[in-house]
């Protein structure tokens, strides 16, 4: 199930949510894992995306701390905890 991404994960999430009461419980239960346990991208991919979006700045110039393991992932992105250089704790949503 996890080998497909994007559209297929989003479709599975809709089945799990049972939008319009169109799907049987067995389908909902099967696709429920797509609600909050989607596969995440590697730290290297995430780091590359952030650095590219920030004009090539190294991650270490932006964050004092950046957790490599996401706290959540979905069909089009994931979320990481981080601490800015000024000490503010933030969450960073990375879309791909």
Short mmCIF file of C-alpha atoms in Angstrom, two decimals, residues 21-96:
data_model
loop_
_atom_site.label_atom_id
_atom_site.label_comp_id
_atom_site.label_asym_id
_atom_site.label_seq_id
_atom_site.Cartn_x
_atom_site.Cartn_y
_atom_site.Cartn_z
CA UNK A 21 -20.62 7.32 3.55
CA UNK A 22 -19.61 5.54 0.36
CA UNK A 23 -17.21 2.92 1.71
CA UNK A 24 -17.69 -0.19 3.88
CA UNK A 25 -16.04 -0.42 7.30
CA UNK A 26 -13.51 -2.99 6.06
CA UNK A 27 -12.20 -0.50 3.48
CA UNK A 28 -12.06 2.28 6.07
CA UNK A 29 -10.09 0.10 8.49
CA UNK A 30 -7.66 -1.02 5.79
CA UNK A 31 -6.84 2.50 4.64
CA UNK A 32 -6.85 4.06 8.14
CA UNK A 33 -3.05 3.80 8.37
CA UNK A 34 -2.80 6.43 5.64
CA UNK A 35 -4.35 9.03 7.94
CA UNK A 36 -1.30 9.43 10.16
CA UNK A 37 1.31 6.84 9.25
CA UNK A 38 2.37 7.69 5.72
CA UNK A 39 5.97 6.95 4.86
CA UNK A 40 8.24 9.94 5.31
CA UNK A 41 11.09 11.25 3.17
CA UNK A 42 14.66 10.89 4.39
CA UNK A 43 16.35 13.63 6.38
CA UNK A 44 18.70 14.31 3.46
CA UNK A 45 15.74 14.98 1.13
CA UNK A 46 14.11 17.28 3.70
CA UNK A 47 17.38 19.12 4.36
CA UNK A 48 17.88 19.66 0.64
CA UNK A 49 14.34 21.03 0.20
CA UNK A 50 14.67 23.47 3.10
CA UNK A 51 18.10 24.69 2.07
CA UNK A 52 16.91 25.20 -1.50
CA UNK A 53 13.84 27.14 -0.35
CA UNK A 54 16.00 29.28 1.93
CA UNK A 55 18.29 30.44 -0.87
CA UNK A 56 20.99 27.86 -0.32
CA UNK A 57 21.59 28.65 3.36
CA UNK A 58 22.80 25.64 5.34
CA UNK A 59 20.22 24.26 7.77
CA UNK A 60 22.63 25.02 10.62
CA UNK A 61 22.42 28.75 9.81
CA UNK A 62 18.65 28.72 10.22
CA UNK A 63 18.05 26.33 13.13
CA UNK A 64 19.82 25.71 16.40
CA UNK A 65 18.23 22.26 16.43
CA UNK A 66 16.26 20.35 13.80
CA UNK A 67 14.81 16.91 14.55
CA UNK A 68 15.62 14.50 11.75
CA UNK A 69 12.63 12.24 12.44
CA UNK A 70 9.30 13.88 11.55
CA UNK A 71 6.48 14.10 14.07
CA UNK A 72 4.01 13.47 11.25
CA UNK A 73 3.86 12.76 7.56
CA UNK A 74 1.17 12.84 4.92
CA UNK A 75 0.74 12.41 1.19
CA UNK A 76 2.44 15.67 0.21
CA UNK A 77 4.68 16.59 3.12
CA UNK A 78 5.86 16.09 6.67
CA UNK A 79 6.39 18.07 9.88
CA UNK A 80 9.53 18.37 12.03
CA UNK A 81 10.24 19.98 15.40
CA UNK A 82 12.98 22.58 15.41
CA UNK A 83 14.47 25.42 17.42
CA UNK A 84 15.35 28.69 15.74
CA UNK A 85 18.64 30.47 16.45
CA UNK A 86 16.79 32.91 18.76
CA UNK A 87 15.54 29.99 20.89
CA UNK A 88 11.94 29.89 19.65
CA UNK A 89 10.61 26.36 19.31
CA UNK A 90 8.77 25.81 16.04
CA UNK A 91 7.40 23.11 13.80
CA UNK A 92 8.51 23.08 10.19
CA UNK A 93 6.17 21.78 7.50
CA UNK A 94 8.06 20.54 4.46
CA UNK A 95 6.04 19.97 1.32
CA UNK A 96 7.28 17.85 -1.57
#
